[in-house]
């Protein structure tokens, strides 16, 4: 470790290049953090919910039947609660089935939303397995400052 520090600091020009790389690495995190907060909103269901609320398309559904998955030993597994909800829209009684992850039991009242088609309702609280994919852009954003710093190392021809 001492040898590495001596190699970096022995040449003052090279030491300044390393300082520039470090500053670029730190400062490039700021826009990535701001972008990640925006991306969570635009990728998630919250933006879709807000658009439905602007149109006044909010429905309150009541739990008709809720149940939990049981583990092999017979203990309650809180990883997958399921619920069947009923709601009325335009005088017609409809059902909505959904899953919840990490809950002990499904909520008794669920807010449902729709954009243009009343037959395509959705909830913000329910579990969707595709929601796990919204972490992928976050990984790319987390790697972005490091890639930028590596590019600066290459551009400045920093010696190690």
JSON list of N, CA and C in Angstrom, two decimals, residues 65-132:
[
{"chain": "A", "resi": 65, "resn": "UNK", "atom": "N", "xyz": [-62.65, -11.82, 0.12]},
{"chain": "A", "resi": 65, "resn": "UNK", "atom": "CA", "xyz": [-61.99, -13.02, 0.61]},
{"chain": "A", "resi": 65, "resn": "UNK", "atom": "C", "xyz": [-60.48, -12.77, 0.59]},
{"chain": "A", "resi": 66, "resn": "UNK", "atom": "N", "xyz": [-59.85, -12.97, 1.71]},
{"chain": "A", "resi": 66, "resn": "UNK", "atom": "CA", "xyz": [-58.40, -12.82, 1.79]},
{"chain": "A", "resi": 66, "resn": "UNK", "atom": "C", "xyz": [-57.79, -14.05, 2.42]},
{"chain": "A", "resi": 67, "resn": "UNK", "atom": "N", "xyz": [-56.66, -14.43, 1.95]},
{"chain": "A", "resi": 67, "resn": "UNK", "atom": "CA", "xyz": [-55.98, -15.60, 2.53]},
{"chain": "A", "resi": 67, "resn": "UNK", "atom": "C", "xyz": [-54.49, -15.46, 2.36]},
{"chain": "A", "resi": 68, "resn": "UNK", "atom": "N", "xyz": [-53.76, -16.27, 3.14]},
{"chain": "A", "resi": 68, "resn": "UNK", "atom": "CA", "xyz": [-52.31, -16.22, 3.14]},
{"chain": "A", "resi": 68, "resn": "UNK", "atom": "C", "xyz": [-51.76, -17.57, 2.70]},
{"chain": "A", "resi": 69, "resn": "UNK", "atom": "N", "xyz": [-50.58, -17.56, 2.12]},
{"chain": "A", "resi": 69, "resn": "UNK", "atom": "CA", "xyz": [-49.88, -18.81, 1.81]},
{"chain": "A", "resi": 69, "resn": "UNK", "atom": "C", "xyz": [-49.35, -19.40, 3.11]},
{"chain": "A", "resi": 70, "resn": "UNK", "atom": "N", "xyz": [-49.42, -20.70, 3.21]},
{"chain": "A", "resi": 70, "resn": "UNK", "atom": "CA", "xyz": [-48.89, -21.37, 4.39]},
{"chain": "A", "resi": 70, "resn": "UNK", "atom": "C", "xyz": [-47.62, -22.11, 4.03]},
{"chain": "A", "resi": 71, "resn": "UNK", "atom": "N", "xyz": [-46.67, -22.06, 4.93]},
{"chain": "A", "resi": 71, "resn": "UNK", "atom": "CA", "xyz": [-45.40, -22.76, 4.72]},
{"chain": "A", "resi": 71, "resn": "UNK", "atom": "C", "xyz": [-45.60, -24.25, 4.96]},
{"chain": "A", "resi": 72, "resn": "UNK", "atom": "N", "xyz": [-44.60, -25.04, 4.69]},
{"chain": "A", "resi": 72, "resn": "UNK", "atom": "CA", "xyz": [-44.69, -26.49, 4.80]},
{"chain": "A", "resi": 72, "resn": "UNK", "atom": "C", "xyz": [-44.97, -26.91, 6.24]},
{"chain": "A", "resi": 73, "resn": "UNK", "atom": "N", "xyz": [-44.37, -26.21, 7.20]},
{"chain": "A", "resi": 73, "resn": "UNK", "atom": "CA", "xyz": [-44.55, -26.58, 8.61]},
{"chain": "A", "resi": 73, "resn": "UNK", "atom": "C", "xyz": [-45.92, -26.16, 9.15]},
{"chain": "A", "resi": 74, "resn": "UNK", "atom": "N", "xyz": [-46.67, -25.40, 8.39]},
{"chain": "A", "resi": 74, "resn": "UNK", "atom": "CA", "xyz": [-47.98, -24.96, 8.84]},
{"chain": "A", "resi": 74, "resn": "UNK", "atom": "C", "xyz": [-47.97, -23.56, 9.43]},
{"chain": "A", "resi": 75, "resn": "UNK", "atom": "N", "xyz": [-46.83, -22.91, 9.45]},
{"chain": "A", "resi": 75, "resn": "UNK", "atom": "CA", "xyz": [-46.78, -21.54, 9.96]},
{"chain": "A", "resi": 75, "resn": "UNK", "atom": "C", "xyz": [-47.17, -20.58, 8.84]},
{"chain": "A", "resi": 76, "resn": "UNK", "atom": "N", "xyz": [-47.66, -19.43, 9.23]},
{"chain": "A", "resi": 76, "resn": "UNK", "atom": "CA", "xyz": [-48.09, -18.45, 8.25]},
{"chain": "A", "resi": 76, "resn": "UNK", "atom": "C", "xyz": [-46.85, -17.81, 7.61]},
{"chain": "A", "resi": 77, "resn": "UNK", "atom": "N", "xyz": [-46.79, -17.85, 6.30]},
{"chain": "A", "resi": 77, "resn": "UNK", "atom": "CA", "xyz": [-45.70, -17.19, 5.57]},
{"chain": "A", "resi": 77, "resn": "UNK", "atom": "C", "xyz": [-46.21, -15.83, 5.12]},
{"chain": "A", "resi": 78, "resn": "UNK", "atom": "N", "xyz": [-45.56, -14.78, 5.55]},
{"chain": "A", "resi": 78, "resn": "UNK", "atom": "CA", "xyz": [-46.07, -13.44, 5.23]},
{"chain": "A", "resi": 78, "resn": "UNK", "atom": "C", "xyz": [-45.59, -12.95, 3.88]},
{"chain": "A", "resi": 79, "resn": "UNK", "atom": "N", "xyz": [-45.02, -13.82, 3.07]},
{"chain": "A", "resi": 79, "resn": "UNK", "atom": "CA", "xyz": [-44.46, -13.36, 1.80]},
{"chain": "A", "resi": 79, "resn": "UNK", "atom": "C", "xyz": [-45.51, -13.19, 0.72]},
{"chain": "A", "resi": 80, "resn": "UNK", "atom": "N", "xyz": [-46.64, -13.86, 0.80]},
{"chain": "A", "resi": 80, "resn": "UNK", "atom": "CA", "xyz": [-47.60, -13.77, -0.28]},
{"chain": "A", "resi": 80, "resn": "UNK", "atom": "C", "xyz": [-49.04, -13.84, 0.23]},
{"chain": "A", "resi": 81, "resn": "UNK", "atom": "N", "xyz": [-49.58, -12.70, 0.60]},
{"chain": "A", "resi": 81, "resn": "UNK", "atom": "CA", "xyz": [-50.99, -12.65, 0.96]},
{"chain": "A", "resi": 81, "resn": "UNK", "atom": "C", "xyz": [-51.78, -12.35, -0.30]},
{"chain": "A", "resi": 82, "resn": "UNK", "atom": "N", "xyz": [-52.95, -12.96, -0.40]},
{"chain": "A", "resi": 82, "resn": "UNK", "atom": "CA", "xyz": [-53.79, -12.77, -1.58]},
{"chain": "A", "resi": 82, "resn": "UNK", "atom": "C", "xyz": [-55.17, -12.27, -1.16]},
{"chain": "A", "resi": 83, "resn": "UNK", "atom": "N", "xyz": [-55.79, -11.54, -2.05]},
{"chain": "A", "resi": 83, "resn": "UNK", "atom": "CA", "xyz": [-57.11, -11.02, -1.73]},
{"chain": "A", "resi": 83, "resn": "UNK", "atom": "C", "xyz": [-57.99, -10.91, -2.95]},
{"chain": "A", "resi": 84, "resn": "UNK", "atom": "N", "xyz": [-59.27, -11.10, -2.72]},
{"chain": "A", "resi": 84, "resn": "UNK", "atom": "CA", "xyz": [-60.28, -10.90, -3.75]},
{"chain": "A", "resi": 84, "resn": "UNK", "atom": "C", "xyz": [-61.14, -9.72, -3.28]},
{"chain": "A", "resi": 85, "resn": "UNK", "atom": "N", "xyz": [-61.24, -8.72, -4.13]},
{"chain": "A", "resi": 85, "resn": "UNK", "atom": "CA", "xyz": [-61.94, -7.49, -3.79]},
{"chain": "A", "resi": 85, "resn": "UNK", "atom": "C", "xyz": [-63.12, -7.30, -4.72]},
{"chain": "A", "resi": 86, "resn": "UNK", "atom": "N", "xyz": [-64.16, -6.66, -4.20]},
{"chain": "A", "resi": 86, "resn": "UNK", "atom": "CA", "xyz": [-65.32, -6.30, -5.00]},
{"chain": "A", "resi": 86, "resn": "UNK", "atom": "C", "xyz": [-65.46, -4.78, -5.03]},
{"chain": "A", "resi": 87, "resn": "UNK", "atom": "N", "xyz": [-65.83, -4.27, -6.20]},
{"chain": "A", "resi": 87, "resn": "UNK", "atom": "CA", "xyz": [-66.06, -2.85, -6.35]},
{"chain": "A", "resi": 87, "resn": "UNK", "atom": "C", "xyz": [-67.19, -2.65, -7.35]},
{"chain": "A", "resi": 88, "resn": "UNK", "atom": "N", "xyz": [-67.82, -1.50, -7.25]},
{"chain": "A", "resi": 88, "resn": "UNK", "atom": "CA", "xyz": [-68.92, -1.20, -8.16]},
{"chain": "A", "resi": 88, "resn": "UNK", "atom": "C", "xyz": [-68.50, -0.04, -9.07]},
{"chain": "A", "resi": 89, "resn": "UNK", "atom": "N", "xyz": [-68.69, -0.23, -10.36]},
{"chain": "A", "resi": 89, "resn": "UNK", "atom": "CA", "xyz": [-68.36, 0.80, -11.33]},
{"chain": "A", "resi": 89, "resn": "UNK", "atom": "C", "xyz": [-69.44, 0.85, -12.39]},
{"chain": "A", "resi": 90, "resn": "UNK", "atom": "N", "xyz": [-70.04, 1.99, -12.55]},
{"chain": "A", "resi": 90, "resn": "UNK", "atom": "CA", "xyz": [-71.13, 2.20, -13.52]},
{"chain": "A", "resi": 90, "resn": "UNK", "atom": "C", "xyz": [-72.28, 1.24, -13.28]},
{"chain": "A", "resi": 91, "resn": "UNK", "atom": "N", "xyz": [-72.59, 0.98, -12.01]},
{"chain": "A", "resi": 91, "resn": "UNK", "atom": "CA", "xyz": [-73.71, 0.12, -11.66]},
{"chain": "A", "resi": 91, "resn": "UNK", "atom": "C", "xyz": [-73.42, -1.36, -11.80]},
{"chain": "A", "resi": 92, "resn": "UNK", "atom": "N", "xyz": [-72.22, -1.74, -12.13]},
{"chain": "A", "resi": 92, "resn": "UNK", "atom": "CA", "xyz": [-71.86, -3.14, -12.32]},
{"chain": "A", "resi": 92, "resn": "UNK", "atom": "C", "xyz": [-70.90, -3.56, -11.20]},
{"chain": "A", "resi": 93, "resn": "UNK", "atom": "N", "xyz": [-71.17, -4.71, -10.58]},
{"chain": "A", "resi": 93, "resn": "UNK", "atom": "CA", "xyz": [-70.33, -5.24, -9.52]},
{"chain": "A", "resi": 93, "resn": "UNK", "atom": "C", "xyz": [-69.22, -6.09, -10.13]},
{"chain": "A", "resi": 94, "resn": "UNK", "atom": "N", "xyz": [-67.97, -5.76, -9.81]},
{"chain": "A", "resi": 94, "resn": "UNK", "atom": "CA", "xyz": [-66.83, -6.46, -10.39]},
{"chain": "A", "resi": 94, "resn": "UNK", "atom": "C", "xyz": [-65.90, -6.95, -9.30]},
{"chain": "A", "resi": 95, "resn": "UNK", "atom": "N", "xyz": [-65.06, -7.93, -9.67]},
{"chain": "A", "resi": 95, "resn": "UNK", "atom": "CA", "xyz": [-64.08, -8.48, -8.72]},
{"chain": "A", "resi": 95, "resn": "UNK", "atom": "C", "xyz": [-62.67, -8.17, -9.21]},
{"chain": "A", "resi": 96, "resn": "UNK", "atom": "N", "xyz": [-61.77, -8.07, -8.23]},
{"chain": "A", "resi": 96, "resn": "UNK", "atom": "CA", "xyz": [-60.37, -7.79, -8.53]},
{"chain": "A", "resi": 96, "resn": "UNK", "atom": "C", "xyz": [-59.52, -8.69, -7.63]},
{"chain": "A", "resi": 97, "resn": "UNK", "atom": "N", "xyz": [-58.70, -9.52, -8.23]},
{"chain": "A", "resi": 97, "resn": "UNK", "atom": "CA", "xyz": [-57.82, -10.43, -7.48]},
{"chain": "A", "resi": 97, "resn": "UNK", "atom": "C", "xyz": [-56.40, -9.88, -7.50]},
{"chain": "A", "resi": 98, "resn": "UNK", "atom": "N", "xyz": [-55.73, -9.96, -6.35]},
{"chain": "A", "resi": 98, "resn": "UNK", "atom": "CA", "xyz": [-54.39, -9.41, -6.26]},
{"chain": "A", "resi": 98, "resn": "UNK", "atom": "C", "xyz": [-53.55, -10.15, -5.23]},
{"chain": "A", "resi": 99, "resn": "UNK", "atom": "N", "xyz": [-52.24, -9.91, -5.28]},
{"chain": "A", "resi": 99, "resn": "UNK", "atom": "CA", "xyz": [-51.26, -10.48, -4.34]},
{"chain": "A", "resi": 99, "resn": "UNK", "atom": "C", "xyz": [-50.53, -9.36, -3.64]},
{"chain": "A", "resi": 100, "resn": "UNK", "atom": "N", "xyz": [-50.13, -9.62, -2.41]},
{"chain": "A", "resi": 100, "resn": "UNK", "atom": "CA", "xyz": [-49.35, -8.67, -1.63]},
{"chain": "A", "resi": 100, "resn": "UNK", "atom": "C", "xyz": [-48.14, -9.40, -1.08]},
{"chain": "A", "resi": 101, "resn": "UNK", "atom": "N", "xyz": [-47.01, -8.74, -1.12]},
{"chain": "A", "resi": 101, "resn": "UNK", "atom": "CA", "xyz": [-45.80, -9.37, -0.61]},
{"chain": "A", "resi": 101, "resn": "UNK", "atom": "C", "xyz": [-45.39, -8.69, 0.69]},
{"chain": "A", "resi": 102, "resn": "UNK", "atom": "N", "xyz": [-45.00, -9.51, 1.65]},
{"chain": "A", "resi": 102, "resn": "UNK", "atom": "CA", "xyz": [-44.50, -8.99, 2.90]},
{"chain": "A", "resi": 102, "resn": "UNK", "atom": "C", "xyz": [-45.59, -8.50, 3.84]},
{"chain": "A", "resi": 103, "resn": "UNK", "atom": "N", "xyz": [-46.82, -8.86, 3.62]},
{"chain": "A", "resi": 103, "resn": "UNK", "atom": "CA", "xyz": [-47.92, -8.45, 4.51]},
{"chain": "A", "resi": 103, "resn": "UNK", "atom": "C", "xyz": [-48.44, -9.68, 5.25]},
{"chain": "A", "resi": 104, "resn": "UNK", "atom": "N", "xyz": [-48.93, -9.44, 6.45]},
{"chain": "A", "resi": 104, "resn": "UNK", "atom": "CA", "xyz": [-49.52, -10.53, 7.22]},
{"chain": "A", "resi": 104, "resn": "UNK", "atom": "C", "xyz": [-50.88, -10.88, 6.66]},
{"chain": "A", "resi": 105, "resn": "UNK", "atom": "N", "xyz": [-51.65, -9.88, 6.29]},
{"chain": "A", "resi": 105, "resn": "UNK", "atom": "CA", "xyz": [-52.96, -10.13, 5.69]},
{"chain": "A", "resi": 105, "resn": "UNK", "atom": "C", "xyz": [-53.27, -8.99, 4.71]},
{"chain": "A", "resi": 106, "resn": "UNK", "atom": "N", "xyz": [-54.13, -9.27, 3.73]},
{"chain": "A", "resi": 106, "resn": "UNK", "atom": "CA", "xyz": [-54.49, -8.21, 2.77]},
{"chain": "A", "resi": 106, "resn": "UNK", "atom": "C", "xyz": [-55.28, -7.11, 3.46]},
{"chain": "A", "resi": 107, "resn": "UNK", "atom": "N", "xyz": [-55.15, -5.86, 2.98]},
{"chain": "A", "resi": 107, "resn": "UNK", "atom": "CA", "xyz": [-55.93, -4.77, 3.59]},
{"chain": "A", "resi": 107, "resn": "UNK", "atom": "C", "xyz": [-57.42, -4.94, 3.31]},
{"chain": "A", "resi": 108, "resn": "UNK", "atom": "N", "xyz": [-58.24, -4.42, 4.22]},
{"chain": "A", "resi": 108, "resn": "UNK", "atom": "CA", "xyz": [-59.69, -4.57, 4.05]},
{"chain": "A", "resi": 108, "resn": "UNK", "atom": "C", "xyz": [-60.23, -3.65, 2.97]},
{"chain": "A", "resi": 109, "resn": "UNK", "atom": "N", "xyz": [-59.58, -2.52, 2.74]},
{"chain": "A", "resi": 109, "resn": "UNK", "atom": "CA", "xyz": [-60.00, -1.57, 1.71]},
{"chain": "A", "resi": 109, "resn": "UNK", "atom": "C", "xyz": [-58.80, -1.31, 0.80]},
{"chain": "A", "resi": 110, "resn": "UNK", "atom": "N", "xyz": [-59.05, -1.35, -0.50]},
{"chain": "A", "resi": 110, "resn": "UNK", "atom": "CA", "xyz": [-57.99, -1.15, -1.48]},
{"chain": "A", "resi": 110, "resn": "UNK", "atom": "C", "xyz": [-58.43, -0.09, -2.48]},
{"chain": "A", "resi": 111, "resn": "UNK", "atom": "N", "xyz": [-57.54, 0.85, -2.74]},
{"chain": "A", "resi": 111, "resn": "UNK", "atom": "CA", "xyz": [-57.82, 1.88, -3.75]},
{"chain": "A", "resi": 111, "resn": "UNK", "atom": "C", "xyz": [-57.41, 1.36, -5.12]},
{"chain": "A", "resi": 112, "resn": "UNK", "atom": "N", "xyz": [-58.33, 1.41, -6.05]},
{"chain": "A", "resi": 112, "resn": "UNK", "atom": "CA", "xyz": [-58.08, 0.99, -7.43]},
{"chain": "A", "resi": 112, "resn": "UNK", "atom": "C", "xyz": [-58.18, 2.21, -8.33]},
{"chain": "A", "resi": 113, "resn": "UNK", "atom": "N", "xyz": [-57.44, 2.15, -9.44]},
{"chain": "A", "resi": 113, "resn": "UNK", "atom": "CA", "xyz": [-57.39, 3.27, -10.37]},
{"chain": "A", "resi": 113, "resn": "UNK", "atom": "C", "xyz": [-57.48, 2.73, -11.80]},
{"chain": "A", "resi": 114, "resn": "UNK", "atom": "N", "xyz": [-57.90, 3.59, -12.71]},
{"chain": "A", "resi": 114, "resn": "UNK", "atom": "CA", "xyz": [-57.86, 3.24, -14.14]},
{"chain": "A", "resi": 114, "resn": "UNK", "atom": "C", "xyz": [-57.63, 4.52, -14.93]},
{"chain": "A", "resi": 115, "resn": "UNK", "atom": "N", "xyz": [-57.02, 4.37, -16.09]},
{"chain": "A", "resi": 115, "resn": "UNK", "atom": "CA", "xyz": [-56.72, 5.54, -16.91]},
{"chain": "A", "resi": 115, "resn": "UNK", "atom": "C", "xyz": [-57.86, 5.84, -17.87]},
{"chain": "A", "resi": 116, "resn": "UNK", "atom": "N", "xyz": [-58.02, 5.02, -18.89]},
{"chain": "A", "resi": 116, "resn": "UNK", "atom": "CA", "xyz": [-59.06, 5.27, -19.88]},
{"chain": "A", "resi": 116, "resn": "UNK", "atom": "C", "xyz": [-60.11, 4.17, -19.91]},
{"chain": "A", "resi": 117, "resn": "UNK", "atom": "N", "xyz": [-59.69, 2.95, -19.71]},
{"chain": "A", "resi": 117, "resn": "UNK", "atom": "CA", "xyz": [-60.58, 1.80, -19.79]},
{"chain": "A", "resi": 117, "resn": "UNK", "atom": "C", "xyz": [-60.93, 1.34, -18.37]},
{"chain": "A", "resi": 118, "resn": "UNK", "atom": "N", "xyz": [-62.21, 1.41, -17.98]},
{"chain": "A", "resi": 118, "resn": "UNK", "atom": "CA", "xyz": [-62.60, 0.99, -16.63]},
{"chain": "A", "resi": 118, "resn": "UNK", "atom": "C", "xyz": [-62.39, -0.50, -16.37]},
{"chain": "A", "resi": 119, "resn": "UNK", "atom": "N", "xyz": [-62.20, -1.28, -17.41]},
{"chain": "A", "resi": 119, "resn": "UNK", "atom": "CA", "xyz": [-61.96, -2.71, -17.22]},
{"chain": "A", "resi": 119, "resn": "UNK", "atom": "C", "xyz": [-60.50, -3.01, -16.86]},
{"chain": "A", "resi": 120, "resn": "UNK", "atom": "N", "xyz": [-59.63, -2.02, -17.04]},
{"chain": "A", "resi": 120, "resn": "UNK", "atom": "CA", "xyz": [-58.21, -2.20, -16.74]},
{"chain": "A", "resi": 120, "resn": "UNK", "atom": "C", "xyz": [-57.84, -1.41, -15.49]},
{"chain": "A", "resi": 121, "resn": "UNK", "atom": "N", "xyz": [-58.28, -1.93, -14.34]},
{"chain": "A", "resi": 121, "resn": "UNK", "atom": "CA", "xyz": [-57.98, -1.27, -13.08]},
{"chain": "A", "resi": 121, "resn": "UNK", "atom": "C", "xyz": [-56.65, -1.78, -12.54]},
{"chain": "A", "resi": 122, "resn": "UNK", "atom": "N", "xyz": [-56.03, -0.97, -11.70]},
{"chain": "A", "resi": 122, "resn": "UNK", "atom": "CA", "xyz": [-54.76, -1.37, -11.08]},
{"chain": "A", "resi": 122, "resn": "UNK", "atom": "C", "xyz": [-54.69, -0.75, -9.70]},
{"chain": "A", "resi": 123, "resn": "UNK", "atom": "N", "xyz": [-53.80, -1.31, -8.90]},
{"chain": "A", "resi": 123, "resn": "UNK", "atom": "CA", "xyz": [-53.56, -0.82, -7.56]},
{"chain": "A", "resi": 123, "resn": "UNK", "atom": "C", "xyz": [-52.07, -0.53, -7.42]},
{"chain": "A", "resi": 124, "resn": "UNK", "atom": "N", "xyz": [-51.73, 0.43, -6.60]},
{"chain": "A", "resi": 124, "resn": "UNK", "atom": "CA", "xyz": [-50.33, 0.76, -6.37]},
{"chain": "A", "resi": 124, "resn": "UNK", "atom": "C", "xyz": [-49.73, -0.17, -5.32]},
{"chain": "A", "resi": 125, "resn": "UNK", "atom": "N", "xyz": [-50.56, -0.70, -4.43]},
{"chain": "A", "resi": 125, "resn": "UNK", "atom": "CA", "xyz": [-50.08, -1.49, -3.30]},
{"chain": "A", "resi": 125, "resn": "UNK", "atom": "C", "xyz": [-49.78, -2.95, -3.62]},
{"chain": "A", "resi": 126, "resn": "UNK", "atom": "N", "xyz": [-50.30, -3.46, -4.69]},
{"chain": "A", "resi": 126, "resn": "UNK", "atom": "CA", "xyz": [-50.16, -4.89, -4.95]},
{"chain": "A", "resi": 126, "resn": "UNK", "atom": "C", "xyz": [-48.76, -5.26, -5.45]},
{"chain": "A", "resi": 127, "resn": "UNK", "atom": "N", "xyz": [-48.47, -6.56, -5.40]},
{"chain": "A", "resi": 127, "resn": "UNK", "atom": "CA", "xyz": [-47.17, -7.07, -5.83]},
{"chain": "A", "resi": 127, "resn": "UNK", "atom": "C", "xyz": [-47.24, -7.51, -7.29]},
{"chain": "A", "resi": 128, "resn": "UNK", "atom": "N", "xyz": [-46.26, -7.09, -8.06]},
{"chain": "A", "resi": 128, "resn": "UNK", "atom": "CA", "xyz": [-46.11, -7.55, -9.44]},
{"chain": "A", "resi": 128, "resn": "UNK", "atom": "C", "xyz": [-44.68, -8.02, -9.60]},
{"chain": "A", "resi": 129, "resn": "UNK", "atom": "N", "xyz": [-44.49, -9.16, -10.18]},
{"chain": "A", "resi": 129, "resn": "UNK", "atom": "CA", "xyz": [-43.12, -9.69, -10.30]},
{"chain": "A", "resi": 129, "resn": "UNK", "atom": "C", "xyz": [-42.28, -8.86, -11.25]},
{"chain": "A", "resi": 130, "resn": "UNK", "atom": "N", "xyz": [-42.89, -8.15, -12.20]},
{"chain": "A", "resi": 130, "resn": "UNK", "atom": "CA", "xyz": [-42.13, -7.29, -13.11]},
{"chain": "A", "resi": 130, "resn": "UNK", "atom": "C", "xyz": [-41.59, -6.03, -12.42]},
{"chain": "A", "resi": 131, "resn": "UNK", "atom": "N", "xyz": [-42.14, -5.70, -11.25]},
{"chain": "A", "resi": 131, "resn": "UNK", "atom": "CA", "xyz": [-41.63, -4.55, -10.52]},
{"chain": "A", "resi": 131, "resn": "UNK", "atom": "C", "xyz": [-40.19, -4.76, -10.07]},
{"chain": "A", "resi": 132, "resn": "UNK", "atom": "N", "xyz": [-39.75, -6.01, -10.00]},
{"chain": "A", "resi": 132, "resn": "UNK", "atom": "CA", "xyz": [-38.36, -6.28, -9.64]},
{"chain": "A", "resi": 132, "resn": "UNK", "atom": "C", "xyz": [-37.41, -5.80, -10.74]}
]
